[in-house]
């Protein structure tokens, strides 16, 4: 039975050269997969996931796109797309064997996690669907560069008709991030070209179970401005035509486009899977009839565009290239083990260095923490057009025509008040209510050279963004071996002592973030520190979590005059709040002031605590802690977050480990009880450390 469809017969619109080249690429992709499977079976590669069955749509899409000009967020089945863009079989085999010279990751990631700085293929991770929000962020970057020309000049590499390609499987289209991405991309008509490669299964789950009604294209058709096309992704002419229409639509800035391409997955999900466990022989045979490689070969034969001999010569040429590439890759060495810590953070910008230690030049009356954070944002936005602020409610008024008539919102705590009015709606705007989207898009924009400073409205609601933070933003530089990075700042009001904040507006949880390699975590306790640390955060080259104790936002005790537009405090430098001799209190955030309140009653008893405000939680100032403990020989670690497995546990463990011989008493911790913050103030007080608790703990330590 012939497998040639009507579409294939219409292929005369395509040139012979194009089809022959496409065949060569489809064949190459197939053979690289076959070879990698062999390497895996010989234990010379450690993982294999194939692009088999997806080759045609990949080559067709790539033929309409420009490597190193457009931007690419492919997924693991996109081997053929990447080959067509310019990744070589040799590059791919270096990834298979995990060689140091693997251009995608230097042996840090599994094969098929594509990355190429030169080609603009942004390093891919393994979580399904996370790349979609980042792609939308990259496209939001395109729109930003269009609107803020000075930023485009500084960031370089922007093209007015560039397209951001992103692909995903039918399974990944169930992730909430896919829907968040469509909502934003369609709302802002961003230049995103989505390809959903529907092979009918997500591992073993069939698409009719995965997707309501079994068709993702049917579901997305009502998104405004979205061009939705459906094609047989194993049919080259049909795929080529659909991709051409989609790319043209996006280049013309009509909005995003989505191709729903029906493909097959005949080699099981990965080499760890055996699809015969859940696909019957009939289903597998039916799929095999749509093999894109066979179909393209049949088309070439049917049209008599290549002789059998010429086809064999093409294949032999590819086989030869692959053999040589494999031999070369097998001789490649892995990276030396002592390089594993490299590139967690920027190798060129060190926020702990003296470059970030800039003195204050005070002006005017004392201001609150809210005022001085706002001032730092204003200064940085004025200094650098790449600084962009977005989040929920951060703008003054989304509808610009209403802006002159109102005072403006500027954040639920007013921290961003006036930024939209002053710098315009392109540089400070409201985001939709979707935290993963805020962080994922910030990451895509940062990859394009922008500096997003985004707000998570309350720390309590950061969790939907956790995947984007933990698995994406923090790993990007490391996993791409320093080819890509995404320095941006997440500001989040944190903590309790609000009297009424309750479970969902008073949470702490900083230790969950200080546990994450590659994240800078800071928490100022004064207005001045907030100003100086935020400037450092914005000029830093790494992702920063900037935690703002909201209890301290408008306190008068921590106010300071404006310190000037270049004031900076380096990360990893604690503040000596109070000198003392009896014991050291290591603390940060709201508890700094509570510790200060305990001084008077303690001094009356002859106890003189030394108080250290860490300010920066990762990195933290071990030198100052060590010097103080060596002097006082007693230490209390004090924090607002729950005690167990908390921030204090790490500090206490290190003190016990490295300063044991200087201690005259056990290292003590005082922190919140292991429970949530309740609504009633009396109950809240029972959970969070109080000044009287600090006095008791210090007294006990002093008399130990
Ligand atoms: C967030 C997340 N959940 C689960 C997994 C495990 N996983 C890897 S691939 C996959 C199926 C993906 O199916 P689909 O999106 O249809 O792509 P396909 O592999 O079929 O091309 C799953 C569940 C993962 N990588 N990431």
XYZ file of C-alpha atoms and ligand atoms in Angstrom:
730
model
C 0.000 0.000 0.000
C 1.335 3.414 -0.921
C 1.901 5.781 1.993
C 1.952 8.843 -0.228
C -0.823 11.325 0.566
C -2.427 14.019 -1.513
C -0.236 16.522 0.195
C 2.834 14.735 -0.930
C 1.627 14.741 -4.496
C 1.275 18.523 -4.223
C 4.941 18.628 -3.336
C 5.904 19.837 -6.762
C 5.780 23.324 -5.206
C 8.935 22.397 -3.379
C 12.213 22.268 -5.182
C 13.992 19.041 -5.740
C 17.105 20.365 -3.983
C 15.147 21.286 -0.892
C 13.504 17.893 -0.664
C 16.729 16.013 -1.228
C 18.487 18.100 1.424
C 15.571 17.541 3.779
C 15.818 13.805 3.194
C 19.496 13.896 3.974
C 18.790 15.645 7.265
C 15.911 13.338 8.230
C 18.104 10.347 7.443
C 20.998 11.822 9.417
C 18.823 12.424 12.433
C 17.569 8.842 12.330
C 21.059 7.438 12.063
C 22.423 9.563 14.902
C 19.669 8.139 17.070
C 20.434 4.591 15.940
C 24.096 5.088 16.655
C 23.446 6.585 20.074
C 21.231 3.619 20.938
C 24.109 1.350 20.030
C 26.463 3.385 22.219
C 24.040 3.133 25.110
C 23.814 -0.640 24.704
C 27.609 -0.779 24.761
C 27.656 1.338 27.945
C 29.564 4.081 26.171
C 26.613 6.460 26.463
C 24.572 6.659 29.655
C 21.154 7.715 28.422
C 19.199 7.784 25.189
C 15.991 9.458 24.130
C 15.276 9.599 20.447
C 13.779 12.051 18.012
C 12.608 9.223 15.800
C 9.258 9.893 14.144
C 9.580 13.648 14.800
C 12.230 14.335 12.160
C 10.110 15.777 9.374
C 8.376 18.498 11.336
C 11.704 19.458 12.882
C 13.511 19.850 9.571
C 10.512 21.618 8.016
C 10.305 24.135 10.862
C 14.046 24.793 10.899
C 14.052 25.476 7.161
C 11.877 28.539 7.761
C 13.911 29.793 10.712
C 17.334 31.392 11.017
C 19.932 29.998 13.379
C 21.770 32.681 15.350
C 19.038 35.176 14.486
C 15.800 33.658 15.756
C 15.716 32.046 19.207
C 15.057 28.399 19.953
C 13.571 26.565 22.937
C 13.323 23.044 21.530
C 12.595 19.881 23.527
C 14.347 16.558 23.550
C 12.674 15.129 20.420
C 14.086 17.969 18.280
C 17.247 16.288 17.086
C 16.397 16.859 13.424
C 15.541 20.512 14.010
C 18.879 21.042 15.735
C 20.811 19.271 12.978
C 19.089 21.443 10.401
C 19.991 24.533 12.445
C 23.654 23.588 12.433
C 24.396 21.320 15.390
C 26.628 18.560 13.991
C 26.479 14.810 14.637
C 29.881 15.164 16.280
C 28.488 17.782 18.687
C 25.668 15.386 19.487
C 27.934 12.392 20.115
C 30.098 14.493 22.417
C 26.871 14.952 24.387
C 26.125 11.199 24.246
C 29.448 10.304 25.853
C 29.324 13.289 28.218
C 32.631 14.733 27.037
C 34.217 17.896 28.341
C 33.965 19.300 24.831
C 30.227 18.586 24.594
C 29.149 22.036 23.376
C 25.715 21.737 24.992
C 26.781 21.193 28.579
C 30.329 19.872 28.901
C 28.966 16.522 30.081
C 26.660 17.959 32.734
C 23.349 17.162 31.086
C 21.849 14.119 29.416
C 22.118 13.955 25.635
C 19.289 15.590 23.635
C 19.219 18.572 26.018
C 20.084 20.923 23.214
C 22.116 24.081 23.630
C 24.172 26.297 21.360
C 25.026 29.887 22.117
C 26.083 30.541 18.530
C 22.859 29.151 17.051
C 20.634 30.725 19.772
C 19.436 27.334 20.994
C 18.881 28.089 24.662
C 19.984 25.263 26.957
C 17.158 22.862 27.684
C 16.366 21.206 30.993
C 14.325 18.065 31.692
C 11.074 19.285 33.313
C 8.344 19.069 30.692
C 6.933 22.428 29.704
C 9.130 24.847 31.672
C 10.780 26.036 28.471
C 7.496 27.472 27.216
C 7.334 30.366 29.680
C 11.000 31.104 29.088
C 10.370 31.233 25.351
C 7.524 33.651 25.953
C 9.904 35.720 28.086
C 12.446 35.731 25.263
C 9.682 36.959 22.935
C 8.651 39.551 25.512
C 12.294 40.606 25.296
C 11.821 41.127 21.536
C 8.831 43.327 22.232
C 10.736 45.234 24.938
C 13.647 45.885 22.565
C 11.181 47.197 20.015
C 9.754 49.629 22.574
C 12.928 50.592 24.455
C 15.493 51.142 21.734
C 18.324 52.100 24.111
C 17.990 48.673 25.715
C 18.217 46.962 22.310
C 21.441 48.814 21.577
C 22.987 47.715 24.857
C 21.823 44.114 24.710
C 22.724 43.638 20.995
C 21.585 40.896 18.635
C 17.972 42.061 18.337
C 16.163 41.825 14.990
C 12.813 43.468 14.427
C 11.310 40.363 12.813
C 12.918 37.710 14.988
C 10.885 34.682 16.016
C 11.074 32.581 19.161
C 10.522 28.891 18.452
C 9.317 26.605 21.225
C 8.286 22.979 21.038
C 6.672 20.532 23.394
C 4.988 17.155 23.429
C 1.275 16.483 23.694
C 1.815 15.499 27.329
C 3.583 18.732 28.204
C 0.600 20.664 26.876
C -1.197 19.592 30.059
C 1.228 21.561 32.214
C -0.271 24.741 33.633
C 2.737 26.628 32.331
C 1.636 25.951 28.753
C -1.686 27.648 29.433
C -0.073 30.503 31.335
C 2.230 31.006 28.389
C -0.592 31.140 25.845
C -2.546 33.569 27.971
C 0.379 35.981 28.067
C 1.723 35.443 24.554
C -1.711 35.949 22.993
C -2.596 38.861 25.264
C 0.528 40.725 24.202
C 0.744 39.289 20.668
C 4.267 38.076 21.250
C 6.363 36.588 18.438
C 6.263 32.974 19.593
C 6.089 29.992 17.242
C 4.784 26.985 19.165
C 5.072 23.470 17.799
C 3.175 20.777 19.684
C 4.659 17.497 18.524
C 1.836 15.094 19.215
C 3.051 11.510 19.010
C -0.093 10.308 20.722
C 1.584 9.335 23.980
C 3.262 10.839 27.037
C 5.331 7.819 27.983
C 2.390 5.395 28.286
C -0.500 7.849 28.642
C -2.435 8.236 25.379
C -3.497 11.665 24.209
C -7.228 11.000 24.617
C -6.574 10.480 28.345
C -4.121 13.394 28.482
C -6.141 16.074 26.721
C -9.863 16.778 27.030
C -11.375 15.643 23.744
C -7.993 14.354 22.550
C -7.040 17.385 20.433
C -4.913 20.219 21.735
C -5.452 22.329 18.618
C -9.195 22.191 19.155
C -8.756 23.426 22.709
C -6.506 26.374 21.899
C -8.464 27.733 18.946
C -10.234 30.386 20.990
C -7.051 32.188 22.065
C -7.126 35.626 20.412
C -4.486 36.422 17.781
C -3.211 32.831 17.847
C -2.817 31.226 14.433
C -3.572 27.533 14.935
C -2.586 25.033 12.260
C -2.814 21.275 12.337
C -0.672 19.082 10.153
C 0.619 15.604 9.648
C 4.120 16.095 11.021
C 5.364 12.967 9.277
C 4.466 14.435 5.872
C 7.235 16.741 4.712
C 5.357 18.967 2.239
C 2.461 19.434 4.630
C 4.797 20.227 7.538
C 6.843 22.590 5.394
C 3.775 24.474 4.277
C 2.365 24.789 7.795
C 5.691 25.935 9.240
C 6.051 28.503 6.469
C 2.646 29.992 7.201
C 3.249 30.032 10.941
C 6.661 31.675 10.717
C 5.428 34.304 8.290
C 2.509 35.152 10.588
C 4.853 35.569 13.551
C 7.465 37.550 11.604
C 4.776 39.948 10.502
C 3.949 40.502 14.177
C 0.357 39.352 13.803
C 0.679 37.328 17.003
C 1.876 33.905 18.099
C 1.297 30.802 15.989
C 0.857 27.187 17.021
C 1.291 24.114 14.893
C -0.244 20.911 16.157
C 1.867 18.327 14.350
C 0.824 14.678 14.429
C 3.917 12.540 14.583
C 4.897 9.052 15.721
C 7.219 7.657 18.382
C 8.207 4.181 17.223
C 11.311 3.737 19.427
C 9.511 3.792 22.814
C 9.737 6.828 25.091
C 13.428 6.294 25.844
C 15.747 3.346 26.196
C 14.380 2.949 29.716
C 10.911 2.283 28.330
C 9.412 -0.598 26.337
C 6.293 0.566 24.541
C 5.157 -3.005 23.893
C 4.028 -2.990 27.517
C 1.210 -0.596 26.660
C 0.924 -0.407 22.831
C -0.495 -3.376 20.948
C 1.164 -4.697 17.802
C -1.683 -3.283 15.723
C -1.103 0.229 17.049
C 2.624 -0.081 16.490
C 2.179 -1.332 12.945
C -0.202 1.494 12.177
C 2.382 4.009 13.413
C 5.132 2.364 11.406
C 3.140 2.996 8.227
C 3.613 6.711 8.854
C 7.365 6.604 9.290
C 8.543 10.036 8.077
C 11.822 8.720 6.719
C 10.144 6.118 4.531
C 7.514 8.576 3.401
C 10.039 11.151 2.273
C 12.099 8.523 0.496
C 8.938 7.255 -1.235
C 8.043 10.766 -2.314
C 11.461 11.316 -3.850
C 11.203 8.004 -5.647
C 7.679 8.563 -6.824
C 8.510 11.923 -8.313
C 11.684 10.394 -9.711
C 13.685 13.214 -8.191
C 16.472 10.934 -7.178
C 17.573 7.644 -8.507
C 17.880 4.723 -6.155
C 21.606 4.973 -6.625
C 21.712 8.650 -5.673
C 19.623 7.966 -2.588
C 22.026 5.251 -1.523
C 24.939 7.618 -2.082
C 23.341 10.251 0.155
C 22.809 7.648 2.837
C 26.342 6.290 2.501
C 27.747 9.823 2.842
C 25.764 10.387 6.019
C 26.754 6.976 7.409
C 30.397 7.823 6.802
C 30.103 11.188 8.535
C 28.420 9.549 11.500
C 31.054 6.839 11.795
C 33.828 9.424 11.822
C 31.969 11.604 14.319
C 31.418 8.683 16.693
C 35.045 7.570 16.509
C 36.178 11.079 17.318
C 33.668 11.511 20.142
C 34.617 8.205 21.728
C 38.186 9.447 22.060
C 37.030 12.579 23.905
C 37.717 12.936 27.619
C 35.249 13.841 30.343
C 35.793 17.093 32.225
C 38.162 16.844 35.218
C 36.186 16.128 38.432
C 37.551 19.252 40.068
C 35.532 21.381 37.643
C 32.115 20.362 38.982
C 31.598 23.531 40.999
C 32.396 25.825 38.104
C 29.761 28.185 36.750
C 27.207 27.900 39.505
C 27.601 31.657 39.639
C 29.051 34.260 37.348
C 32.792 33.793 36.907
C 33.281 37.480 36.110
C 31.096 39.495 38.479
C 31.642 38.896 42.192
C 28.992 40.611 44.328
C 31.044 39.955 47.461
C 33.952 42.008 46.098
C 34.998 45.541 47.009
C 33.559 46.724 43.682
C 30.166 46.374 45.398
C 31.278 48.216 48.522
C 30.377 51.817 47.765
C 29.937 54.466 50.444
C 26.739 56.333 51.223
C 26.369 60.037 50.470
C 23.401 60.911 52.601
C 20.784 63.492 51.643
C 17.598 64.630 53.299
C 15.339 63.331 55.990
C 15.190 59.716 57.193
C 13.088 57.467 54.976
C 11.406 54.106 55.492
C 12.451 50.804 53.978
C 9.641 51.073 51.401
C 10.882 54.520 50.368
C 14.493 53.464 50.042
C 13.691 50.298 48.074
C 11.622 52.440 45.758
C 14.522 54.888 45.489
C 16.964 52.112 44.564
C 14.571 50.870 41.854
C 14.256 54.373 40.441
C 18.003 54.868 40.405
C 18.665 51.572 38.683
C 15.935 52.079 36.098
C 17.386 55.501 35.341
C 20.909 54.105 35.125
C 20.151 51.149 32.864
C 17.336 50.896 30.293
C 17.538 47.108 30.526
C 16.077 47.159 34.028
C 12.401 46.219 33.765
C 9.926 45.816 36.623
C 6.850 43.588 36.500
C 4.665 41.550 38.786
C 1.146 41.505 40.179
C -0.166 45.047 40.810
C 3.262 46.668 40.579
C 2.179 49.269 38.007
C 0.397 52.436 38.970
C -2.511 51.848 36.611
C -2.594 49.375 33.740
C -4.846 51.551 31.599
C -2.618 54.450 30.656
C -5.508 56.743 29.789
C -6.654 56.506 33.415
C -3.206 57.149 34.827
C -3.423 60.984 34.925
C -6.699 60.726 36.849
C -5.512 58.470 39.671
C -2.830 58.375 42.346
C -1.558 54.983 41.232
C -1.253 51.644 42.975
C 2.457 50.706 42.673
C 2.297 47.396 44.490
C 0.204 46.174 47.394
C 2.903 47.630 49.672
C 3.529 50.612 47.362
C 7.164 49.637 46.888
C 7.002 50.208 43.131
C 4.823 53.286 43.316
C 5.478 55.862 40.593
C 7.772 53.688 38.487
C 5.279 53.252 35.673
C 4.393 56.939 35.713
C 8.038 57.947 35.609
C 9.551 55.364 33.273
C 6.529 54.411 31.154
C 4.417 51.302 30.794
C 7.048 49.449 28.774
C 9.371 49.402 31.768
C 7.010 48.851 34.660
C 3.850 46.838 34.102
C 1.370 44.516 35.671
C 1.742 40.843 35.022
C -1.031 38.308 35.087
C -1.671 36.449 38.327
C 0.651 33.549 37.643
C 3.881 33.229 39.620
C 5.553 30.576 37.449
C 4.928 32.857 34.516
C 6.465 35.858 36.264
C 9.663 33.981 37.043
C 9.833 31.904 33.847
C 9.356 34.965 31.658
C 11.885 36.934 33.697
C 14.322 34.148 32.980
C 13.703 34.306 29.227
C 14.105 38.079 29.242
C 17.287 37.874 31.305
C 18.709 35.371 28.828
C 18.189 38.036 26.176
C 20.262 40.545 28.168
C 17.537 42.353 30.090
C 17.536 42.794 33.862
C 14.072 42.003 35.192
C 13.313 42.920 38.787
C 10.095 41.054 39.450
C 7.867 41.034 42.462
C 6.226 38.005 44.028
C 3.436 39.730 45.912
C 3.865 37.683 49.087
C 6.576 35.119 49.803
C 3.683 32.808 50.749
C 2.788 32.597 47.038
C 6.201 31.922 45.580
C 5.617 28.171 45.327
C 4.076 27.989 41.839
C 7.377 29.528 40.676
C 9.526 27.006 42.492
C 10.149 24.832 39.428
C 11.231 27.872 37.431
C 13.546 28.962 40.237
C 15.002 25.663 41.385
C 15.135 23.611 38.193
C 15.532 26.392 35.682
C 16.953 29.767 36.637
C 19.509 28.386 39.075
C 20.756 25.661 36.775
C 20.921 27.548 33.484
C 24.492 28.805 33.755
C 25.818 25.582 35.282
C 24.022 23.216 32.934
C 25.095 25.159 29.840
C 28.693 25.340 31.034
C 28.463 29.134 31.194
C 27.011 29.616 27.692
C 23.723 31.002 28.999
C 22.783 32.833 32.164
C 19.764 34.654 33.529
C 20.662 37.264 36.110
C 17.479 38.758 37.514
C 16.023 39.749 40.873
C 12.955 38.341 42.587
C 11.704 40.670 45.289
C 9.364 39.104 47.828
C 7.869 40.562 51.003
C 8.302 37.926 53.722
C 7.478 37.079 57.302
C 5.100 37.827 60.137
C 4.841 40.029 63.232
C 1.934 41.665 61.445
C -0.810 40.850 63.961
C -3.398 39.329 61.651
C -1.283 38.123 58.722
C -2.087 34.484 59.478
C -0.933 31.432 57.565
C -0.842 32.879 54.102
C 0.589 36.357 54.647
C 3.183 35.729 57.346
C 5.151 32.731 56.223
C 8.932 32.520 56.324
C 10.887 29.828 54.485
C 14.205 31.307 53.491
C 16.129 28.125 54.314
C 14.325 26.355 51.473
C 16.006 28.846 49.156
C 19.394 29.100 50.858
C 19.565 25.345 50.296
C 19.598 25.882 46.534
C 23.033 26.098 44.883
C 23.465 29.139 42.691
C 20.913 31.424 44.349
C 21.933 34.602 46.130
C 19.550 35.181 49.049
C 19.493 38.447 50.953
C 17.252 39.841 53.673
C 17.859 43.401 54.895
C 16.723 44.577 58.326
C 17.079 48.331 57.801
C 16.052 50.827 55.159
C 19.671 51.651 54.417
C 20.666 48.018 53.948
C 17.643 47.404 51.750
C 18.751 50.256 49.504
C 22.389 49.207 49.279
C 21.711 45.507 48.907
C 19.049 45.973 46.237
C 21.470 47.959 44.108
C 24.004 45.149 44.465
C 21.307 42.604 43.592
C 20.425 44.464 40.400
C 24.034 44.891 39.307
C 24.896 41.296 40.207
C 25.223 38.765 37.399
C 23.320 35.926 39.130
C 19.712 35.266 40.122
C 18.970 36.958 43.450
C 16.111 36.381 45.871
C 15.602 39.670 47.680
C 13.500 39.047 50.785
C 11.883 42.106 52.332
C 10.575 41.644 55.893
C 7.258 43.387 55.467
C 6.998 44.008 59.213
C 9.941 46.369 58.744
C 8.619 48.210 55.694
C 7.363 51.277 57.538
C 8.996 51.074 60.966
C 10.540 54.304 62.134
C 13.385 52.648 64.061
C 15.118 51.410 60.904
C 14.814 54.552 58.758
C 17.748 56.276 57.060
C 18.342 59.243 54.760
C 18.703 58.485 51.042
C 22.307 57.266 50.588
C 22.875 58.354 46.970
C 22.523 56.520 43.697
C 25.716 54.480 43.897
C 25.461 53.198 47.431
C 26.105 49.454 47.513
C 26.666 46.804 50.138
C 28.487 43.666 49.038
C 26.810 40.293 49.570
C 28.240 38.111 52.313
C 29.022 40.972 54.704
C 27.170 40.976 58.028
C 26.503 44.114 60.055
C 27.808 44.350 63.571
C 24.716 45.780 65.256
C 26.018 45.718 68.808
C 29.398 44.864 70.241
C 29.384 42.608 73.267
C 31.412 40.069 75.170
C 29.102 37.530 76.809
C 27.557 35.781 73.824
C 26.985 36.219 70.114
C 23.489 36.470 68.680
C 23.519 35.631 64.966
C 20.313 36.805 63.365
C 18.684 38.668 60.450
C 15.432 40.244 59.276
C 12.768 41.257 61.763
C 14.559 39.551 64.624
C 17.448 41.989 64.515
C 15.289 44.631 66.130
C 13.836 42.168 68.647
C 17.364 41.179 69.616
C 18.191 44.854 70.119
C 15.127 45.160 72.366
C 16.506 42.401 74.566
C 19.723 44.318 75.205
C 18.469 46.527 78.013
C 17.097 43.803 80.305
C 20.160 41.656 79.614
C 22.587 44.470 80.338
C 20.855 45.013 83.671
C 21.928 41.464 84.493
C 25.458 42.130 83.310
C 25.005 40.180 80.078
C 26.392 41.911 77.006
C 25.365 40.183 73.792
C 27.126 40.867 70.517
C 24.514 41.076 67.760
C 25.280 40.249 64.140
C 22.770 40.992 61.391
C 23.706 38.661 58.544
C 21.820 40.702 55.862
C 22.990 38.289 53.208
C 21.984 34.665 53.870
C 23.752 33.008 50.948
C 26.589 33.813 50.771
C 26.909 34.648 54.475
C 29.635 36.229 56.530
C 31.379 33.284 58.130
C 34.440 35.389 58.968
C 32.470 37.746 61.179
C 30.558 34.905 62.839
C 33.804 33.063 63.542
C 35.570 36.144 64.891
C 32.656 36.919 67.197
C 32.306 33.347 68.484
C 36.042 33.196 69.140
C 35.624 36.321 71.270
C 32.409 35.442 73.174
C 32.616 31.616 73.172
C 28.824 31.359 73.300
C 26.343 31.663 70.454
C 22.627 31.877 69.911
C 21.303 31.599 66.364
C 18.004 33.404 66.140
C 15.486 33.412 63.296
C 11.832 33.811 62.452
C 11.520 30.725 60.240
C 10.624 27.341 61.793
C 13.374 25.852 63.888
C 13.707 22.345 62.489
C 15.881 21.932 59.400
C 16.016 25.726 59.408
C 18.679 28.293 58.520
C 20.032 28.157 62.063
C 20.700 24.437 61.804
C 23.340 25.027 59.137
C 25.016 27.876 61.011
C 24.941 25.948 64.289
C 26.357 22.832 62.645
C 29.208 24.756 61.094
C 30.037 26.511 64.350
C 30.042 23.156 66.156
C 32.214 21.686 63.436
C 34.765 24.435 62.901
C 34.777 26.354 66.197
C 34.254 23.541 68.696
C 37.356 24.323 70.698
C 36.281 27.961 71.159
C 32.894 27.100 72.652
C 32.100 27.269 76.367
C 28.462 26.264 75.867
C 26.377 24.320 73.351
C 25.327 26.230 70.244
C 21.707 27.213 70.848
C 18.933 28.087 68.440
C 15.805 30.128 68.981
C 13.268 30.254 66.192
C 9.590 29.863 65.365
C 7.793 26.739 66.495
C 7.352 24.062 63.832
C 3.867 25.165 62.896
C 2.146 27.817 60.771
C 1.586 31.429 61.816
C -1.955 31.808 63.225
C -4.287 34.750 62.731
C -4.979 35.877 66.298
C -2.095 38.030 67.616
C -1.929 36.081 70.869
C -1.502 32.871 68.908
C 0.980 34.474 66.517
C 3.070 35.561 69.510
C 3.043 32.003 70.765
C 4.572 30.779 67.514
C 7.128 33.490 66.662
C 10.097 34.311 68.932
C 9.432 37.243 71.290
C 11.878 39.587 73.107
C 11.241 37.751 76.391
C 12.214 34.453 74.708
C 15.446 36.030 73.551
C 16.223 37.284 77.043
C 15.575 33.829 78.488
C 17.697 32.073 75.862
C 20.583 34.537 76.252
C 20.458 34.290 80.042
C 20.547 30.502 79.929
C 23.517 30.541 77.580
C 25.377 33.137 79.628
C 25.048 31.059 82.771
C 25.788 27.690 81.174
C 7.487 18.209 35.051
C 7.858 16.814 34.643
N 7.053 15.791 35.003
C 7.355 14.535 34.615
C 8.473 14.288 33.869
C 8.817 12.857 33.433
N 8.565 12.765 31.972
C 9.529 12.936 31.081
S 8.992 12.906 29.529
C 7.416 12.622 30.006
C 6.341 12.485 28.975
C 6.310 13.640 28.056
O 5.368 13.399 27.084
P 5.115 14.397 25.891
O 5.100 15.776 26.383
O 3.932 13.928 25.150
O 6.407 14.260 25.001
P 6.964 12.987 24.239
O 7.990 12.388 25.163
O 5.844 12.067 23.994
O 7.568 13.509 23.018
C 7.332 12.562 31.388
C 6.083 12.292 32.143
C 9.277 15.381 33.535
N 10.393 15.250 32.821
N 8.938 16.625 33.906
